[in-house]
Amino acid sequence: TVDGGLEGAAVEVEMRRTAVEGRGVDDEGEPIAGAEVSVHAAATGNREQVRLTRSFLGVSSSMASTDEDGRFFVVGIKADAQLEVAVRAEGFTDGVSESFTVAPRQTREVAAIELERAGAILVELTGDEIDDGLYFATATPEGGAESQNKIELMRSGRARISGLRAGNWVVKAQRVDRRGGGDAPTETESTPVTVAPGETTEVELER
């Protein structure tokens, strides 16, 4: 309500913003509370690389979180653009909506986004002391494409890769020279790992 300044009259102003709403649920249709929700341009590249870059820069991709009924409401999104909603929760695979558009100053409701029960891999580097390079741990589903990779920055030689579907994965660590010396990236040997829902599998990689 805005004071119009005319004999105490008030003018009602409706501030409508472009928004999207929906629900995050598990594979049994039960709501997932407290999940992180983000809205971004429909995938035109490797979504995991974008997430990792934002994490490395300390930029949160979360725009909202789900309530106790699994519902979310995100305002201020870009109108008339191809968008996706991503829902991320500990213990589950990431869930992504179908792409959609929203007209200006309208609210779009997307179909329920399902997240599957997931497992994790705890990766540890062994061997010589850690040098000045950056290390990344990568998990790829057996027989899968690089676009399905899950990547985490290693800290003190350790990384936890979560949100993995049950099944067989291949894990490796890669070193990247952060001093700009032009050294070629080096990788550990790839190691097969079996992931089970709700469990964390530990694996050691020799530098």
mmCIF file of C-alpha atoms in Angstrom:
data_model
loop_
_atom_site.group_PDB
_atom_site.id
_atom_site.type_symbol
_atom_site.label_atom_id
_atom_site.label_comp_id
_atom_site.label_asym_id
_atom_site.label_seq_id
_atom_site.Cartn_x
_atom_site.Cartn_y
_atom_site.Cartn_z
ATOM 1 C CA THR A 1 0.000 0.000 0.000
ATOM 2 C CA VAL A 2 1.374 3.408 -1.024
ATOM 3 C CA ASP A 3 0.181 6.707 0.520
ATOM 4 C CA GLY A 4 -1.167 8.825 -2.333
ATOM 5 C CA GLY A 5 -0.922 12.055 -0.307
ATOM 6 C CA LEU A 6 -4.465 13.130 -1.242
ATOM 7 C CA GLU A 7 -6.695 13.593 1.815
ATOM 8 C CA GLY A 8 -5.217 10.510 3.376
ATOM 9 C CA ALA A 9 -6.229 8.372 0.432
ATOM 10 C CA ALA A 10 -4.128 5.261 -0.238
ATOM 11 C CA VAL A 11 -3.375 3.648 -3.552
ATOM 12 C CA GLU A 12 -2.983 -0.139 -3.802
ATOM 13 C CA VAL A 13 -0.034 -1.068 -6.009
ATOM 14 C CA GLU A 14 0.355 -4.693 -7.012
ATOM 15 C CA MET A 15 4.047 -5.558 -7.285
ATOM 16 C CA ARG A 16 3.972 -8.726 -9.388
ATOM 17 C CA ARG A 17 7.254 -10.396 -10.153
ATOM 18 C CA THR A 18 8.126 -13.224 -12.511
ATOM 19 C CA ALA A 19 8.303 -16.447 -10.488
ATOM 20 C CA VAL A 20 8.339 -20.240 -10.567
ATOM 21 C CA GLU A 21 6.999 -22.733 -8.039
ATOM 22 C CA GLY A 22 6.931 -26.493 -7.602
ATOM 23 C CA ARG A 23 7.840 -29.416 -5.319
ATOM 24 C CA GLY A 24 10.856 -31.595 -4.650
ATOM 25 C CA VAL A 25 9.981 -35.240 -3.873
ATOM 26 C CA ASP A 26 11.790 -38.534 -3.407
ATOM 27 C CA ASP A 27 11.320 -41.629 -5.569
ATOM 28 C CA GLU A 28 8.287 -42.604 -3.487
ATOM 29 C CA GLY A 29 6.617 -39.232 -3.943
ATOM 30 C CA GLU A 30 7.347 -38.049 -0.397
ATOM 31 C CA PRO A 31 8.327 -34.381 0.077
ATOM 32 C CA ILE A 32 11.983 -33.447 0.594
ATOM 33 C CA ALA A 33 12.345 -30.555 3.045
ATOM 34 C CA GLY A 34 15.315 -28.180 3.146
ATOM 35 C CA ALA A 35 16.565 -28.908 -0.364
ATOM 36 C CA GLU A 36 18.485 -26.187 -2.225
ATOM 37 C CA VAL A 37 16.675 -24.806 -5.258
ATOM 38 C CA SER A 38 18.206 -22.858 -8.144
ATOM 39 C CA VAL A 39 16.872 -21.578 -11.450
ATOM 40 C CA HIS A 40 19.207 -21.164 -14.404
ATOM 41 C CA ALA A 41 19.326 -21.119 -18.175
ATOM 42 C CA ALA A 42 18.445 -24.459 -19.734
ATOM 43 C CA ALA A 43 21.609 -26.544 -19.962
ATOM 44 C CA THR A 44 23.771 -25.606 -22.911
ATOM 45 C CA GLY A 45 26.919 -27.228 -21.533
ATOM 46 C CA ASN A 46 28.226 -29.194 -18.563
ATOM 47 C CA ARG A 47 25.985 -28.295 -15.607
ATOM 48 C CA GLU A 48 28.459 -29.864 -13.160
ATOM 49 C CA GLN A 49 31.289 -27.640 -14.369
ATOM 50 C CA VAL A 50 29.135 -24.559 -13.782
ATOM 51 C CA ARG A 51 28.259 -25.731 -10.241
ATOM 52 C CA LEU A 52 31.909 -26.461 -9.436
ATOM 53 C CA THR A 53 33.066 -23.055 -10.699
ATOM 54 C CA ARG A 54 30.504 -21.247 -8.550
ATOM 55 C CA SER A 55 31.494 -23.350 -5.528
ATOM 56 C CA PHE A 56 35.203 -22.639 -6.079
ATOM 57 C CA LEU A 57 34.472 -18.894 -6.246
ATOM 58 C CA GLY A 58 32.388 -19.075 -3.079
ATOM 59 C CA VAL A 59 29.194 -18.136 -4.924
ATOM 60 C CA SER A 60 26.063 -19.959 -3.787
ATOM 61 C CA SER A 61 23.779 -21.191 -6.555
ATOM 62 C CA SER A 62 20.886 -21.648 -4.145
ATOM 63 C CA MET A 63 17.994 -19.218 -4.672
ATOM 64 C CA ALA A 64 15.475 -20.815 -2.315
ATOM 65 C CA SER A 65 14.858 -23.949 -0.278
ATOM 66 C CA THR A 66 11.961 -26.360 -0.028
ATOM 67 C CA ASP A 67 9.573 -26.178 2.926
ATOM 68 C CA GLU A 68 8.306 -29.105 5.009
ATOM 69 C CA ASP A 69 5.923 -30.052 2.181
ATOM 70 C CA GLY A 70 8.730 -29.995 -0.359
ATOM 71 C CA ARG A 71 7.385 -26.831 -1.993
ATOM 72 C CA PHE A 72 9.483 -23.956 -3.302
ATOM 73 C CA PHE A 73 8.776 -20.491 -4.694
ATOM 74 C CA VAL A 74 11.459 -18.514 -6.523
ATOM 75 C CA VAL A 75 10.859 -14.895 -7.558
ATOM 76 C CA GLY A 76 12.797 -12.499 -9.742
ATOM 77 C CA ILE A 77 13.665 -14.969 -12.506
ATOM 78 C CA LYS A 78 14.241 -13.949 -16.121
ATOM 79 C CA ALA A 79 11.077 -13.762 -18.226
ATOM 80 C CA ASP A 80 10.723 -15.263 -21.709
ATOM 81 C CA ALA A 81 13.909 -17.336 -21.394
ATOM 82 C CA GLN A 82 14.450 -21.090 -21.547
ATOM 83 C CA LEU A 83 14.994 -22.052 -17.906
ATOM 84 C CA GLU A 84 15.416 -25.120 -15.684
ATOM 85 C CA VAL A 85 14.895 -25.672 -11.973
ATOM 86 C CA ALA A 86 17.541 -27.736 -10.168
ATOM 87 C CA VAL A 87 16.869 -29.265 -6.747
ATOM 88 C CA ARG A 88 19.799 -30.544 -4.647
ATOM 89 C CA ALA A 89 19.593 -32.337 -1.276
ATOM 90 C CA GLU A 90 22.048 -34.342 0.822
ATOM 91 C CA GLY A 91 21.556 -38.081 0.306
ATOM 92 C CA PHE A 92 19.834 -37.704 -3.072
ATOM 93 C CA THR A 93 20.747 -37.335 -6.711
ATOM 94 C CA ASP A 94 20.215 -33.876 -8.172
ATOM 95 C CA GLY A 95 16.813 -33.346 -9.767
ATOM 96 C CA VAL A 96 16.261 -31.100 -12.787
ATOM 97 C CA SER A 97 12.960 -29.987 -14.312
ATOM 98 C CA GLU A 98 12.045 -29.935 -17.963
ATOM 99 C CA SER A 99 12.941 -26.614 -19.583
ATOM 100 C CA PHE A 100 10.255 -23.931 -19.521
ATOM 101 C CA THR A 101 9.566 -20.234 -20.033
ATOM 102 C CA VAL A 102 7.628 -17.751 -17.910
ATOM 103 C CA ALA A 103 5.802 -14.691 -19.205
ATOM 104 C CA PRO A 104 6.661 -11.357 -17.538
ATOM 105 C CA ARG A 105 5.045 -10.850 -14.114
ATOM 106 C CA GLN A 106 3.559 -14.358 -14.156
ATOM 107 C CA THR A 107 4.127 -17.443 -11.979
ATOM 108 C CA ARG A 108 4.878 -20.787 -13.623
ATOM 109 C CA GLU A 109 4.300 -24.063 -11.762
ATOM 110 C CA VAL A 110 6.545 -26.914 -12.837
ATOM 111 C CA ALA A 111 5.871 -30.623 -12.378
ATOM 112 C CA ALA A 112 7.171 -32.280 -9.218
ATOM 113 C CA ILE A 113 10.946 -32.819 -9.428
ATOM 114 C CA GLU A 114 11.966 -36.316 -8.325
ATOM 115 C CA LEU A 115 15.258 -37.026 -6.568
ATOM 116 C CA GLU A 116 16.550 -40.591 -6.180
ATOM 117 C CA ARG A 117 18.258 -41.987 -3.095
ATOM 118 C CA ALA A 118 21.983 -41.634 -3.624
ATOM 119 C CA GLY A 119 25.345 -42.785 -2.369
ATOM 120 C CA ALA A 120 28.735 -41.091 -2.121
ATOM 121 C CA ILE A 121 32.435 -41.747 -2.666
ATOM 122 C CA LEU A 122 35.122 -40.460 -0.280
ATOM 123 C CA VAL A 123 38.317 -40.003 -2.278
ATOM 124 C CA GLU A 124 41.754 -39.728 -0.654
ATOM 125 C CA LEU A 125 45.106 -39.155 -2.340
ATOM 126 C CA THR A 126 48.030 -41.181 -1.039
ATOM 127 C CA GLY A 127 51.742 -41.021 -1.721
ATOM 128 C CA ASP A 128 53.922 -37.916 -1.703
ATOM 129 C CA GLU A 129 52.922 -34.741 0.084
ATOM 130 C CA ILE A 130 50.458 -32.496 -1.720
ATOM 131 C CA ASP A 131 52.222 -29.957 -3.951
ATOM 132 C CA ASP A 132 51.120 -26.536 -5.168
ATOM 133 C CA GLY A 133 48.687 -27.917 -7.744
ATOM 134 C CA LEU A 134 44.920 -27.979 -7.525
ATOM 135 C CA TYR A 135 43.416 -31.444 -7.371
ATOM 136 C CA PHE A 136 39.953 -32.404 -8.543
ATOM 137 C CA ALA A 137 38.249 -35.746 -7.964
ATOM 138 C CA THR A 138 36.006 -36.944 -10.785
ATOM 139 C CA ALA A 139 33.455 -39.756 -10.819
ATOM 140 C CA THR A 140 32.009 -40.973 -14.121
ATOM 141 C CA PRO A 141 29.250 -43.590 -14.417
ATOM 142 C CA GLU A 142 30.618 -46.736 -16.023
ATOM 143 C CA GLY A 143 29.965 -46.473 -19.735
ATOM 144 C CA GLY A 144 28.628 -42.925 -19.311
ATOM 145 C CA ALA A 145 29.518 -39.677 -21.035
ATOM 146 C CA GLU A 146 31.685 -36.886 -19.609
ATOM 147 C CA SER A 147 28.566 -34.711 -19.332
ATOM 148 C CA GLN A 148 27.442 -37.079 -16.538
ATOM 149 C CA ASN A 149 30.623 -36.523 -14.504
ATOM 150 C CA LYS A 150 30.469 -35.468 -10.868
ATOM 151 C CA ILE A 151 33.430 -33.317 -9.832
ATOM 152 C CA GLU A 152 34.661 -32.007 -6.487
ATOM 153 C CA LEU A 153 37.634 -29.887 -5.476
ATOM 154 C CA MET A 154 40.024 -31.815 -3.233
ATOM 155 C CA ARG A 155 41.038 -30.174 0.030
ATOM 156 C CA SER A 156 44.077 -31.527 1.920
ATOM 157 C CA GLY A 157 44.045 -34.497 -0.443
ATOM 158 C CA ARG A 158 40.427 -35.487 0.250
ATOM 159 C CA ALA A 159 37.061 -34.987 -1.428
ATOM 160 C CA ARG A 160 33.560 -36.346 -0.949
ATOM 161 C CA ILE A 161 31.589 -36.834 -4.156
ATOM 162 C CA SER A 162 27.915 -37.096 -3.237
ATOM 163 C CA GLY A 163 24.609 -37.358 -5.067
ATOM 164 C CA LEU A 164 25.644 -40.476 -7.013
ATOM 165 C CA ARG A 165 23.122 -42.919 -8.425
ATOM 166 C CA ALA A 166 23.515 -46.532 -7.338
ATOM 167 C CA GLY A 167 25.729 -48.524 -9.686
ATOM 168 C CA ASN A 168 29.259 -48.723 -10.993
ATOM 169 C CA TRP A 169 31.410 -45.602 -11.284
ATOM 170 C CA VAL A 170 34.999 -44.878 -12.286
ATOM 171 C CA VAL A 171 36.987 -42.457 -10.091
ATOM 172 C CA LYS A 172 40.176 -40.536 -10.768
ATOM 173 C CA ALA A 173 41.962 -37.425 -9.509
ATOM 174 C CA GLN A 174 43.475 -34.750 -11.699
ATOM 175 C CA ARG A 175 46.145 -32.198 -10.831
ATOM 176 C CA VAL A 176 46.061 -28.762 -12.465
ATOM 177 C CA ASP A 177 48.978 -26.334 -12.094
ATOM 178 C CA ARG A 178 47.585 -23.138 -10.578
ATOM 179 C CA ARG A 179 50.828 -21.170 -10.951
ATOM 180 C CA GLY A 180 50.365 -20.746 -14.684
ATOM 181 C CA GLY A 181 53.562 -22.607 -15.458
ATOM 182 C CA GLY A 182 52.042 -24.384 -18.408
ATOM 183 C CA ASP A 183 52.452 -27.854 -16.917
ATOM 184 C CA ALA A 184 50.153 -30.405 -18.493
ATOM 185 C CA PRO A 185 47.448 -31.743 -16.163
ATOM 186 C CA THR A 186 48.325 -35.123 -14.629
ATOM 187 C CA GLU A 187 45.865 -37.812 -13.636
ATOM 188 C CA THR A 188 45.854 -40.794 -11.333
ATOM 189 C CA GLU A 189 44.847 -44.174 -12.663
ATOM 190 C CA SER A 190 41.095 -44.683 -12.883
ATOM 191 C CA THR A 191 39.616 -46.872 -10.164
ATOM 192 C CA PRO A 192 36.244 -48.685 -10.409
ATOM 193 C CA VAL A 193 33.866 -48.161 -7.469
ATOM 194 C CA THR A 194 30.411 -49.567 -6.731
ATOM 195 C CA VAL A 195 27.976 -47.095 -5.170
ATOM 196 C CA ALA A 196 24.992 -48.111 -3.022
ATOM 197 C CA PRO A 197 22.124 -45.826 -1.875
ATOM 198 C CA GLY A 198 22.695 -44.311 1.564
ATOM 199 C CA GLU A 199 26.295 -45.509 1.778
ATOM 200 C CA THR A 200 29.693 -43.811 1.414
ATOM 201 C CA THR A 201 32.410 -45.865 -0.287
ATOM 202 C CA GLU A 202 36.038 -44.955 0.471
ATOM 203 C CA VAL A 203 38.721 -45.157 -2.198
ATOM 204 C CA GLU A 204 42.438 -44.311 -2.178
ATOM 205 C CA LEU A 205 44.174 -42.993 -5.275
ATOM 206 C CA GLU A 206 47.952 -43.116 -5.632
ATOM 207 C CA ARG A 207 49.573 -39.865 -6.762
#
